[in-house]
């Protein structure tokens, strides 16, 4: 099917003028001008994310505005104004100071989406210690690996997590001097302390020390979709990217109520679940519970969410849930839906328009980029299946490696490596303890992202696949995304994962793993029908030759299909690092 661009009505564009003239906005853009919009620390003492996101707001007219509304699993609700966040994060910063945690030292948080996680993140940034979030569902082994690789100095967690996962590995982590438990009143011993007690004893005043924009702020491990997760280091200067993307992509306006569904255990949950909305002085919703279609629609309705940031995996689950939201829920305040993390199938973009009343805006970035780099902007024509265009201040290109350098491909619609020109503020400054790997990402003045893409004649970028997932069949390069999207156009298909399976004559054959929608039976007849459907859509060179029905696809905790695992299982090879595999 040829997907038509989704144009925005002139009225809609008039209220959201950002980037209406893309070329002009880009030409007039400079990071220095953005920098001058931020106040910086008093007396020219540098740039600190927590100052810009919280203290600056609390010192002005937004002081009593709702910053976070937290929705507990069990129905509890907790509200935090900017002033509350300022005081609590200052208390946490004072706790760190009292325990001797210094600038640059790593503070890990292992917890679900509970308020202390957010307070610790901000307090940590104030103390210029490094915030390192971990998924709460990690088991002891991935936790130990990350604490050890990140030289964890302090850990914030819950009593239950501590007993189950940390107590047993504590001895192997000599650098970990303190563990603070969020839910005990009395210390367990001299190093396992009660966070509520320490917070109560701490002062609510804290003066942020001078912060160099290059000071390390956040350490995030990548999702581990393609192998062992890497520890990407982001610095305080990243806040410039959060400001710009909040404006141009998210289109934040002062009355917005924003909901980013990502867990801070991965980078979307910290850049957009914590920093960007605070920086723009708007209200964010935090939901402690896991995905549930009914609950999510109810939150959108009851909290009157206006801007929503979620992921393809969640959208596909909503598509599968077969609820007609507009008949049952009032979603009228919602004006923008964004998606990130995986390619967003054109089917899903159009489903959004039909079923939610709004198309879904795809955007692309990575842990390494610290913020959104390529996007379908609020005001721009959406091309379903495309990631959109680069942000102002971001120079992207399609390149091809030639020995030790790269050729920039200027022809449109040619596949190659997606590359970015280094120098944007939220660019990662290191893979912690892996200088060699970091260095290898940069070739001839470009950062090579590891993703393959193409650019059309109008400058829209189209995701082809991860370098590691590309299938080589009969001399063709096949991106799994194209095949998966085509299969998803069949009414029986809920989702699909596609791999290359080695074959002596043609190199690899395309194999698809398919999950069916409720009400469809995995029969041989349907399998043949789907193979035929693929052939009609894609042509026989690209269409899957083999197809297997599965109940679910292996995915990372951040919701990405792990094709390398499908492949390893298919070929009976070792599974490699599975620490981020979603289980249960
Ligand atoms: P690892 O690097 O450990 O294998 P990962 O790359 O999945 O894991 P992240 O940094 O969380 O870790 O994810 C970034 C990657 O996600 C991108 O490089 C890209 O492959 C994919 N991605 C993110 N957004 C999009 C999008 N809008 N379209 C297509 N792919 C996307
Ligand atoms: Mg990656």
Coordinates of C-alpha atoms and ligand atoms in Angstrom, one line a residue:
X1 CA 0.0 0.0 0.0
X2 CA 1.2 3.5 -0.7
X3 CA 0.9 5.5 2.4
X4 CA -0.1 9.1 1.8
X5 CA 1.4 12.0 3.7
X6 CA -0.7 13.2 6.5
X7 CA -1.2 17.0 6.1
X8 CA -2.1 19.2 9.0
X9 CA -5.0 21.6 8.6
X10 CA -4.0 25.2 8.3
X11 CA -5.9 26.0 11.6
X12 CA -3.8 23.4 13.4
X13 CA -0.6 24.7 11.9
X14 CA -1.5 28.2 12.9
X15 CA -1.6 27.4 16.6
X16 CA 1.6 25.5 16.3
X17 CA 3.9 27.5 14.2
X18 CA 7.1 25.7 15.1
X19 CA 9.1 24.8 12.1
X20 CA 6.4 25.7 9.6
X21 CA 9.3 26.9 7.6
X22 CA 11.8 24.2 8.3
X23 CA 14.6 25.5 6.2
X24 CA 14.3 29.0 7.7
X25 CA 14.3 27.7 11.3
X26 CA 17.3 25.6 10.6
X27 CA 19.2 28.4 8.9
X28 CA 18.5 30.8 11.8
X29 CA 19.4 28.3 14.5
X30 CA 22.4 28.3 16.8
X31 CA 23.2 26.4 20.0
X32 CA 24.7 29.6 21.4
X33 CA 21.4 31.4 21.1
X34 CA 19.7 28.5 22.9
X35 CA 22.3 28.6 25.6
X36 CA 21.6 32.3 26.2
X37 CA 17.9 31.4 27.0
X38 CA 19.0 29.4 30.0
X39 CA 19.8 31.4 33.2
X40 CA 22.8 29.2 34.2
X41 CA 23.8 29.0 37.9
X42 CA 23.8 32.3 39.8
X43 CA 27.0 34.4 39.5
X44 CA 28.0 32.6 36.3
X45 CA 28.8 29.3 38.0
X46 CA 28.0 27.2 35.0
X47 CA 25.1 25.1 33.7
X48 CA 23.4 22.5 35.8
X49 CA 20.4 20.4 34.6
X50 CA 18.6 20.3 38.0
X51 CA 19.0 24.1 38.3
X52 CA 17.4 24.7 35.0
X53 CA 14.7 22.1 35.4
X54 CA 13.7 22.7 39.0
X55 CA 15.3 25.5 41.0
X56 CA 14.9 28.1 38.3
X57 CA 11.2 27.3 38.0
X58 CA 10.7 27.2 41.8
X59 CA 12.2 30.7 42.1
X60 CA 9.7 32.1 39.6
X61 CA 6.0 32.3 38.8
X62 CA 5.8 28.5 38.3
X63 CA 6.7 27.8 41.9
X64 CA 3.3 26.4 42.8
X65 CA 2.6 24.7 39.5
X66 CA 2.1 21.0 39.5
X67 CA 5.3 19.4 38.2
X68 CA 4.7 15.7 38.6
X69 CA 1.5 13.9 39.3
X70 CA 2.3 10.4 40.4
X71 CA -0.2 7.6 40.0
X72 CA 0.5 4.6 42.2
X73 CA -0.4 1.0 41.1
X74 CA -2.9 0.8 43.8
X75 CA -4.8 4.0 43.1
X76 CA -2.7 6.3 45.3
X77 CA -2.0 9.8 43.9
X78 CA 0.8 12.1 44.9
X79 CA 1.3 15.6 43.6
X80 CA 4.6 17.5 43.5
X81 CA 4.8 21.2 42.7
X82 CA 8.1 22.7 41.4
X83 CA 8.7 24.0 44.9
X84 CA 8.2 20.5 46.4
X85 CA 10.6 19.1 43.9
X86 CA 13.1 21.8 44.7
X87 CA 13.0 21.1 48.4
X88 CA 13.0 17.4 48.2
X89 CA 15.8 17.2 45.6
X90 CA 17.8 19.6 47.8
X91 CA 17.3 17.3 50.8
X92 CA 18.6 14.4 48.7
X93 CA 21.6 16.4 47.5
X94 CA 22.3 17.1 51.2
X95 CA 22.1 13.4 52.0
X96 CA 24.7 12.6 49.4
X97 CA 26.9 15.4 50.7
X98 CA 26.6 14.1 54.3
X99 CA 27.5 10.6 53.1
X100 CA 30.6 12.0 51.3
X101 CA 29.4 11.2 47.8
X102 CA 31.4 13.5 45.5
X103 CA 31.2 15.1 42.1
X104 CA 31.4 12.5 39.4
X105 CA 30.7 9.6 41.7
X106 CA 27.9 7.2 40.5
X107 CA 24.6 7.0 42.3
X108 CA 22.4 4.1 41.1
X109 CA 18.7 3.8 41.5
X110 CA 17.0 0.4 41.3
X111 CA 13.3 1.0 41.7
X112 CA 10.1 1.0 39.9
X113 CA 8.6 4.4 38.9
X114 CA 8.2 5.6 42.5
X115 CA 8.7 9.2 43.7
X116 CA 12.1 8.6 45.4
X117 CA 13.5 7.7 42.0
X118 CA 12.7 11.1 40.6
X119 CA 13.8 12.9 43.7
X120 CA 17.1 11.0 43.7
X121 CA 17.7 11.8 40.0
X122 CA 17.3 15.5 40.5
X123 CA 19.2 15.6 43.8
X124 CA 22.0 13.7 42.3
X125 CA 22.3 16.2 39.4
X126 CA 22.4 19.0 42.0
X127 CA 25.3 17.4 43.8
X128 CA 27.0 16.8 40.4
X129 CA 27.1 13.1 41.1
X130 CA 26.1 10.9 38.2
X131 CA 22.6 9.5 38.0
X132 CA 22.4 5.9 36.8
X133 CA 19.0 4.4 36.6
X134 CA 18.5 0.6 36.4
X135 CA 15.3 -1.3 35.4
X136 CA 13.6 -2.6 38.5
X137 CA 13.0 -5.9 36.8
X138 CA 16.7 -6.7 36.3
X139 CA 17.9 -9.8 38.2
X140 CA 21.0 -9.9 40.4
X141 CA 23.4 -10.7 37.6
X142 CA 22.7 -7.8 35.3
X143 CA 22.5 -5.6 38.3
X144 CA 25.9 -6.7 39.6
X145 CA 27.4 -6.2 36.1
X146 CA 26.2 -2.7 35.8
X147 CA 27.0 -1.6 39.4
X148 CA 30.4 -3.0 39.0
X149 CA 31.0 -1.5 35.5
X150 CA 29.6 1.8 36.6
X151 CA 31.7 1.9 39.9
X152 CA 28.6 2.4 41.9
X153 CA 29.3 4.4 45.0
X154 CA 25.7 4.6 46.3
X155 CA 22.5 2.7 45.5
X156 CA 18.9 3.8 46.2
X157 CA 16.5 0.9 46.2
X158 CA 13.6 -0.7 48.1
X159 CA 13.8 -3.1 51.0
X160 CA 12.3 -5.9 48.8
X161 CA 14.8 -5.3 45.9
X162 CA 17.6 -5.2 48.4
X163 CA 16.8 -8.4 50.1
X164 CA 16.1 -10.3 46.8
X165 CA 18.9 -9.0 44.6
X166 CA 21.5 -6.9 46.4
X167 CA 22.2 -8.5 49.8
X168 CA 23.7 -11.6 48.1
X169 CA 26.0 -9.7 45.8
X170 CA 27.1 -6.9 48.1
X171 CA 30.4 -8.4 48.9
X172 CA 31.5 -8.4 45.3
X173 CA 30.9 -4.7 45.1
X174 CA 33.6 -3.1 47.4
X175 CA 33.1 0.4 45.9
X176 CA 29.4 0.4 46.9
X177 CA 29.7 2.2 50.2
X178 CA 26.0 3.0 51.0
X179 CA 22.6 1.6 50.2
X180 CA 19.6 3.7 50.9
X181 CA 16.3 2.0 51.3
X182 CA 13.2 4.0 50.3
X183 CA 10.8 2.2 52.6
X184 CA 12.4 1.5 56.0
X185 CA 12.2 3.7 59.1
X186 CA 15.3 2.4 60.8
X187 CA 18.8 1.6 59.4
X188 CA 19.5 -2.0 58.8
X189 CA 23.2 -1.6 59.7
X190 CA 25.9 1.0 59.2
X191 CA 25.8 1.0 55.5
X192 CA 22.2 0.1 54.7
X193 CA 20.3 3.2 55.7
X194 CA 16.8 4.5 55.9
X195 CA 16.2 7.1 53.1
X196 CA 13.1 8.6 54.8
X197 CA 15.2 9.2 58.0
X198 CA 18.0 10.8 56.2
X199 CA 15.7 12.9 54.1
X200 CA 13.9 14.1 57.3
X201 CA 17.2 15.1 58.9
X202 CA 18.5 16.9 55.8
X203 CA 18.1 20.6 55.1
X204 CA 15.8 21.6 52.3
X205 CA 18.3 24.2 51.2
X206 CA 21.2 23.3 49.0
X207 CA 23.5 25.5 46.9
X208 CA 24.4 23.8 43.7
X209 CA 28.2 23.8 43.4
X210 CA 29.7 25.4 40.2
X211 CA 29.0 23.0 37.4
X212 CA 30.9 22.8 34.2
X213 CA 28.6 22.0 31.2
X214 CA 30.9 19.1 30.4
X215 CA 30.5 17.5 33.9
X216 CA 29.1 14.0 33.7
X217 CA 25.4 14.0 34.6
X218 CA 23.8 10.7 33.6
X219 CA 25.1 7.2 32.9
X220 CA 22.7 5.2 30.9
X221 CA 23.2 1.6 29.7
X222 CA 21.9 1.0 26.2
X223 CA 19.0 -1.4 25.7
X224 CA 21.1 -4.3 24.7
X225 CA 19.1 -5.0 21.6
X226 CA 22.1 -5.9 19.6
X227 CA 24.5 -7.2 22.2
X228 CA 26.1 -6.4 25.6
X229 CA 24.7 -3.0 26.8
X230 CA 27.1 -0.1 26.7
X231 CA 27.3 2.6 29.4
X232 CA 26.7 5.9 27.6
X233 CA 27.9 9.0 29.4
X234 CA 25.8 12.2 29.1
X235 CA 26.8 15.6 30.5
X236 CA 25.0 18.7 31.9
X237 CA 25.2 20.5 28.6
X238 CA 22.6 18.0 27.3
X239 CA 20.0 20.2 28.8
X240 CA 20.2 22.4 25.6
X241 CA 19.0 19.5 23.5
X242 CA 16.1 18.9 26.0
X243 CA 15.1 22.5 25.7
X244 CA 15.1 22.5 21.9
X245 CA 13.4 19.1 21.4
X246 CA 10.8 20.0 24.0
X247 CA 9.9 23.0 21.9
X248 CA 10.2 21.8 18.3
X249 CA 9.2 18.1 18.6
X250 CA 7.0 17.9 21.7
X251 CA 5.6 21.4 21.1
X252 CA 5.3 22.0 24.8
X253 CA 3.1 24.9 25.7
X254 CA 2.6 26.2 29.3
X255 CA -0.8 24.5 29.9
X256 CA 0.3 21.1 28.7
X257 CA -0.1 17.9 30.6
X258 CA 2.5 15.5 29.3
X259 CA 2.8 11.8 29.7
X260 CA 5.9 9.9 28.8
X261 CA 5.3 6.2 29.3
X262 CA 8.9 5.2 29.3
X263 CA 10.7 3.9 32.4
X264 CA 13.7 6.0 33.4
X265 CA 15.7 2.8 33.2
X266 CA 16.2 3.7 29.6
X267 CA 17.0 7.1 28.2
X268 CA 13.6 8.2 27.0
X269 CA 12.4 7.9 30.6
X270 CA 15.0 10.3 31.9
X271 CA 15.4 12.8 29.1
X272 CA 11.7 13.1 28.5
X273 CA 10.2 11.4 31.6
X274 CA 12.1 13.8 33.9
X275 CA 14.2 16.6 32.4
X276 CA 12.5 18.1 29.3
X277 CA 9.0 18.7 30.7
X278 CA 10.4 20.2 33.9
X279 CA 12.6 22.4 31.9
X280 CA 9.5 23.7 30.0
X281 CA 7.6 24.2 33.3
X282 CA 4.8 21.8 32.4
X283 CA 3.0 19.1 34.3
X284 CA 4.0 15.4 33.8
X285 CA 2.1 12.3 34.7
X286 CA 4.0 9.4 36.1
X287 CA 2.3 6.0 36.1
X288 CA 3.8 3.4 38.4
X289 CA 1.9 0.5 36.8
X290 CA 2.8 -1.5 33.7
X291 CA 1.0 -1.4 30.4
X292 CA -2.7 -2.1 30.5
X293 CA -4.9 -0.8 27.6
X294 CA -7.9 0.1 29.8
X295 CA -5.8 1.8 32.4
X296 CA -3.9 3.8 29.8
X297 CA -6.9 5.1 28.1
X298 CA -8.4 6.0 31.5
X299 CA -5.3 7.9 32.4
X300 CA -5.4 9.8 29.2
X301 CA -9.0 10.7 29.9
X302 CA -8.9 11.4 33.6
X303 CA -5.6 13.3 33.6
X304 CA -6.6 15.3 30.5
X305 CA -3.2 14.5 28.9
X306 CA -2.5 16.8 26.0
X307 CA 0.9 15.5 24.7
X308 CA 1.7 11.8 24.9
X309 CA 5.0 10.1 24.3
X310 CA 5.0 6.3 23.9
X311 CA 6.6 3.5 22.0
X312 CA 5.7 1.3 19.0
X313 CA 5.4 -1.8 21.2
X314 CA 2.7 -0.1 23.3
X315 CA 0.9 1.1 20.3
X316 CA 0.9 -2.4 18.8
X317 CA -0.5 -3.7 22.1
X318 CA -3.2 -1.0 22.0
X319 CA -4.0 -2.0 18.4
X320 CA -4.3 -5.6 19.5
X321 CA -6.5 -4.8 22.4
X322 CA -9.4 -4.0 20.1
X323 CA -10.9 -1.3 22.3
X324 CA -12.6 1.6 20.5
X325 CA -11.3 4.3 22.7
X326 CA -13.1 7.3 21.2
X327 CA -16.5 5.6 21.9
X328 CA -15.6 4.9 25.6
X329 CA -13.2 7.6 26.6
X330 CA -13.1 11.4 26.2
X331 CA -9.6 12.0 24.7
X332 CA -10.5 15.5 23.4
X333 CA -7.6 17.3 25.3
X334 CA -5.1 15.1 23.5
X335 CA -3.4 17.0 20.7
X336 CA -0.1 15.2 20.0
X337 CA 1.1 11.6 20.1
X338 CA 4.8 10.8 19.7
X339 CA 6.6 7.5 19.4
X340 CA 10.2 6.4 19.7
X341 CA 12.3 3.3 20.3
X342 CA 11.6 1.2 17.2
X343 CA 10.4 1.9 13.7
X344 CA 6.8 2.8 13.8
X345 CA 5.0 0.9 11.1
X346 CA 2.9 3.1 8.7
X347 CA -0.1 0.9 9.7
X348 CA 0.3 2.2 13.3
X349 CA 0.5 5.9 12.2
X350 CA -2.7 5.6 10.3
X351 CA -4.4 3.5 13.0
X352 CA -3.7 6.4 15.4
X353 CA -5.5 8.8 13.1
X354 CA -8.4 6.4 12.7
X355 CA -8.8 5.1 16.2
X356 CA -7.4 7.9 18.4
X357 CA -8.3 10.7 16.2
X358 CA -4.6 11.7 15.8
X359 CA -1.8 10.4 13.7
X360 CA 1.3 9.3 15.6
X361 CA 4.5 11.3 15.2
X362 CA 7.6 9.1 14.9
X363 CA 11.0 10.3 16.1
X364 CA 14.4 8.7 16.1
X365 CA 17.3 8.9 18.6
X366 CA 19.5 6.7 20.7
X367 CA 20.9 6.5 24.2
X368 CA 24.1 7.8 22.7
X369 CA 22.4 10.9 21.3
X370 CA 20.8 11.9 24.6
X371 CA 17.8 13.5 22.9
X372 CA 15.6 13.4 19.8
X373 CA 17.6 13.9 16.6
X374 CA 15.2 13.2 13.8
X375 CA 11.4 13.8 14.0
X376 CA 8.1 14.3 12.4
X377 CA 7.4 17.7 14.0
X378 CA 4.1 18.8 15.4
X379 CA 3.4 21.2 12.5
X380 CA 4.9 19.2 9.8
X381 CA 3.4 16.9 7.2
X382 CA 3.8 13.3 8.5
X383 CA 5.0 10.7 6.1
X384 CA 3.8 7.4 7.6
X385 CA 6.8 5.1 8.0
X386 CA 9.4 7.9 8.0
X387 CA 11.3 9.1 11.1
X388 CA 11.0 12.7 9.9
X389 CA 13.6 15.3 9.5
X390 CA 16.7 16.3 11.6
X391 CA 16.3 18.8 14.3
X392 CA 17.6 22.3 13.8
X393 CA 21.2 22.3 14.9
X394 CA 21.6 18.6 13.9
X395 CA 23.4 17.7 10.8
X396 CA 22.5 14.2 9.6
X397 CA 23.6 12.3 6.5
X398 CA 23.6 8.9 4.8
X399 CA 27.1 7.7 4.4
X400 CA 28.9 4.6 3.2
X401 CA 32.1 3.4 4.7
X402 CA 35.1 3.1 2.5
X403 CA 38.1 1.6 4.4
X404 CA 38.9 4.1 7.1
X405 CA 36.8 6.9 5.9
X406 CA 33.2 7.5 4.7
X407 CA 31.6 8.8 1.5
X408 CA 28.6 11.0 2.1
X409 CA 25.8 9.9 -0.2
X410 CA 24.0 12.9 -1.6
X411 CA 21.6 11.1 -4.0
X412 CA 18.1 10.6 -2.5
X413 CA 16.7 7.2 -1.7
X414 CA 20.0 5.4 -1.4
X415 CA 20.6 3.2 1.6
X416 CA 23.6 3.7 3.8
X417 CA 24.7 4.2 7.4
X418 CA 22.8 6.9 9.2
X419 CA 25.5 9.4 10.5
X420 CA 25.4 12.6 12.6
X421 CA 27.9 15.4 12.7
X422 CA 29.4 15.4 16.3
X423 CA 29.0 18.4 18.5
X424 CA 25.4 18.6 19.5
X425 CA 25.1 19.2 23.3
X426 CA 23.6 15.9 24.4
X427 CA 26.0 13.7 22.5
X428 CA 27.5 11.0 24.6
X429 CA 31.0 11.8 25.8
X430 CA 32.1 8.2 26.4
X431 CA 31.2 4.6 26.7
X432 CA 32.3 4.2 30.3
X433 CA 35.5 2.2 30.5
X434 CA 35.4 1.4 26.8
X435 CA 37.4 4.1 25.0
X436 CA 38.2 1.9 22.1
X437 CA 34.5 1.2 21.3
X438 CA 33.7 4.9 21.6
X439 CA 36.5 5.9 19.2
X440 CA 35.3 3.4 16.7
X441 CA 31.9 5.2 16.5
X442 CA 33.6 8.2 14.9
X443 CA 34.8 8.1 11.3
X444 CA 36.0 11.0 9.2
X445 CA 34.3 13.6 11.3
X446 CA 31.0 11.7 11.6
X447 CA 29.3 9.7 14.3
X448 CA 28.2 6.4 12.8
X449 CA 24.9 5.4 14.5
X450 CA 24.9 1.7 13.6
X451 CA 21.5 2.1 12.0
X452 CA 20.9 2.0 8.2
X453 CA 18.5 4.5 6.6
X454 CA 17.8 6.4 3.5
X455 CA 16.8 10.0 2.8
X456 CA 14.1 11.0 0.3
X457 CA 14.3 13.9 -2.0
X458 CA 12.5 16.1 0.5
X459 CA 14.9 15.4 3.3
X460 CA 12.8 12.9 5.2
X461 CA 14.7 10.0 6.7
X462 CA 13.5 6.4 6.4
X463 CA 14.7 3.7 8.8
X464 CA 15.9 0.5 7.1
X465 CA 17.3 -1.5 9.9
X466 CA 20.0 -1.9 12.5
X467 CA 23.3 -2.6 10.9
X468 CA 23.3 -6.0 12.7
X469 CA 19.8 -7.0 11.6
X470 CA 20.2 -6.4 7.9
X471 CA 19.5 -9.5 5.8
X472 CA 21.5 -10.2 2.7
X473 CA 19.6 -12.4 0.3
X474 CA 20.4 -13.1 -3.4
X475 CA 22.5 -10.0 -3.6
X476 CA 19.7 -7.8 -2.0
X477 CA 20.0 -6.0 1.3
X478 CA 16.7 -6.4 3.1
X479 CA 15.7 -4.4 6.1
X480 CA 13.5 -6.4 8.5
X481 CA 11.3 -3.4 9.2
X482 CA 10.0 -3.2 5.6
X483 CA 9.0 -6.8 5.6
X484 CA 7.5 -6.6 9.1
X485 CA 5.5 -3.5 8.1
X486 CA 4.1 -5.2 5.0
X487 CA 3.0 -8.3 6.9
X488 CA 1.3 -6.1 9.5
X489 CA -1.0 -4.8 6.8
X490 CA -2.7 -8.2 6.7
X491 CA -5.7 -8.2 9.0
X492 CA -4.6 -11.3 10.9
X493 CA -1.1 -10.1 11.8
X494 CA -0.6 -8.4 15.2
X495 CA 3.2 -8.1 14.9
X496 CA 6.1 -9.7 13.2
X497 CA 9.8 -10.2 13.6
X498 CA 12.0 -10.9 10.6
X499 CA 15.5 -12.4 10.4
X500 CA 17.9 -13.7 7.8
X501 CA 18.6 -17.4 8.0
X502 CA 21.9 -18.6 6.4
X503 CA 21.4 -20.5 3.2
X504 CA 24.3 -21.7 1.0
X505 CA 23.1 -20.5 -2.3
X506 CA 21.5 -17.2 -1.8
X507 CA 23.3 -16.1 1.4
X508 CA 20.3 -15.8 3.6
X509 CA 16.6 -16.5 3.3
X510 CA 14.1 -14.2 4.9
X511 CA 12.2 -15.8 7.7
X512 CA 9.3 -14.2 9.6
X513 CA 8.0 -14.9 13.0
X514 CA 4.4 -13.8 13.3
X515 CA 2.0 -13.2 16.2
X516 CA -1.7 -13.3 15.2
X517 CA -4.5 -11.0 16.4
X518 CA -7.1 -12.6 18.7
X519 CA -9.6 -14.6 16.7
X520 CA -7.1 -16.0 14.1
X521 CA -5.9 -19.6 14.2
X522 CA -2.4 -20.5 13.2
X523 CA -3.2 -22.9 10.4
X524 CA -1.2 -24.0 7.4
X525 CA -3.7 -22.3 5.2
X526 CA -3.2 -19.0 6.9
X527 CA 0.6 -19.4 6.7
X528 CA 0.5 -20.0 3.0
X529 CA -1.9 -17.0 2.6
X530 CA 0.5 -14.8 4.5
X531 CA 3.5 -16.0 2.5
X532 CA 1.5 -15.2 -0.7
X533 CA 0.5 -11.8 0.8
X534 CA 4.1 -11.0 1.5
X535 CA 5.1 -11.9 -2.1
X536 CA 2.4 -9.7 -3.6
X537 CA 3.4 -6.8 -1.4
X538 CA 7.2 -7.1 -1.5
X539 CA 8.1 -9.2 -4.5
X540 CA 9.6 -12.7 -4.3
X541 CA 13.2 -11.5 -3.6
X542 CA 12.3 -9.7 -0.4
X543 CA 9.2 -11.6 0.8
X544 CA 9.7 -14.2 3.6
X545 CA 10.2 -17.7 2.3
X546 CA 9.7 -19.2 5.8
X547 CA 7.1 -18.3 8.3
X548 CA 6.5 -19.5 11.8
X549 CA 3.6 -18.5 14.1
X550 CA 4.6 -17.6 17.7
X551 CA 2.7 -16.4 20.7
X552 CA 5.0 -13.6 21.4
X553 CA 8.4 -12.1 20.2
X554 CA 11.4 -11.8 22.5
X555 CA 11.8 -8.1 23.4
X556 CA 14.0 -5.9 25.5
X557 CA 12.5 -4.4 28.6
X558 CA 12.3 -1.1 26.7
X559 CA 10.0 -3.0 24.2
X560 CA 12.3 -3.6 21.2
X561 CA 12.1 -6.8 19.2
X562 CA 15.3 -8.7 19.8
X563 CA 15.9 -10.2 16.3
X564 CA 19.4 -11.4 17.3
X565 CA 17.7 -13.7 19.8
X566 CA 15.1 -15.0 17.2
X567 CA 18.1 -15.7 15.0
X568 CA 20.2 -17.4 17.7
X569 CA 17.3 -19.6 18.7
X570 CA 16.5 -20.5 15.1
X571 CA 20.1 -21.5 14.5
X572 CA 20.7 -23.1 17.9
X573 CA 23.5 -20.7 18.7
X574 CA 24.3 -19.2 22.1
X575 CA 21.9 -16.4 23.1
X576 CA 24.5 -13.9 24.2
X577 CA 23.7 -11.2 26.7
X578 CA 20.1 -11.5 27.6
X579 CA 20.1 -9.2 30.7
X580 CA 17.6 -6.8 29.1
X581 CA 15.3 -9.5 27.8
X582 CA 11.7 -9.0 29.0
X583 CA 10.5 -12.1 30.9
X584 CA 7.2 -13.2 32.2
Ligands
LIG1 P1 22.1 -1.7 22.0 O1 22.8 -0.5 21.4 O2 22.5 -2.1 23.3 O3 22.0 -2.8 21.0 P2 19.6 -0.2 21.5 O4 20.3 0.4 20.3 O5 18.3 -0.8 21.3 O6 20.5 -1.3 22.2 P3 18.8 2.3 22.6 O7 19.8 3.4 22.6 O8 17.8 2.3 23.7 O9 19.5 0.9 22.6 O10 18.0 2.4 21.2 C1 18.3 3.2 20.1 C2 18.0 2.4 18.9 O11 16.6 2.2 18.8 C3 18.3 3.2 17.6 O12 19.7 3.0 17.2 C4 17.4 2.5 16.6 O13 17.9 1.2 16.1 C5 16.2 2.2 17.4 N1 15.2 3.3 17.2 C6 14.9 4.3 18.1 N2 13.9 5.1 17.6 C7 13.6 4.6 16.4 C8 12.7 5.0 15.4 N3 11.9 6.0 15.5 N4 12.7 4.3 14.2 C9 13.5 3.2 14.1 N5 14.4 2.8 15.0 C10 14.4 3.5 16.2
LIG2 MG1 22.3 1.0 20.0

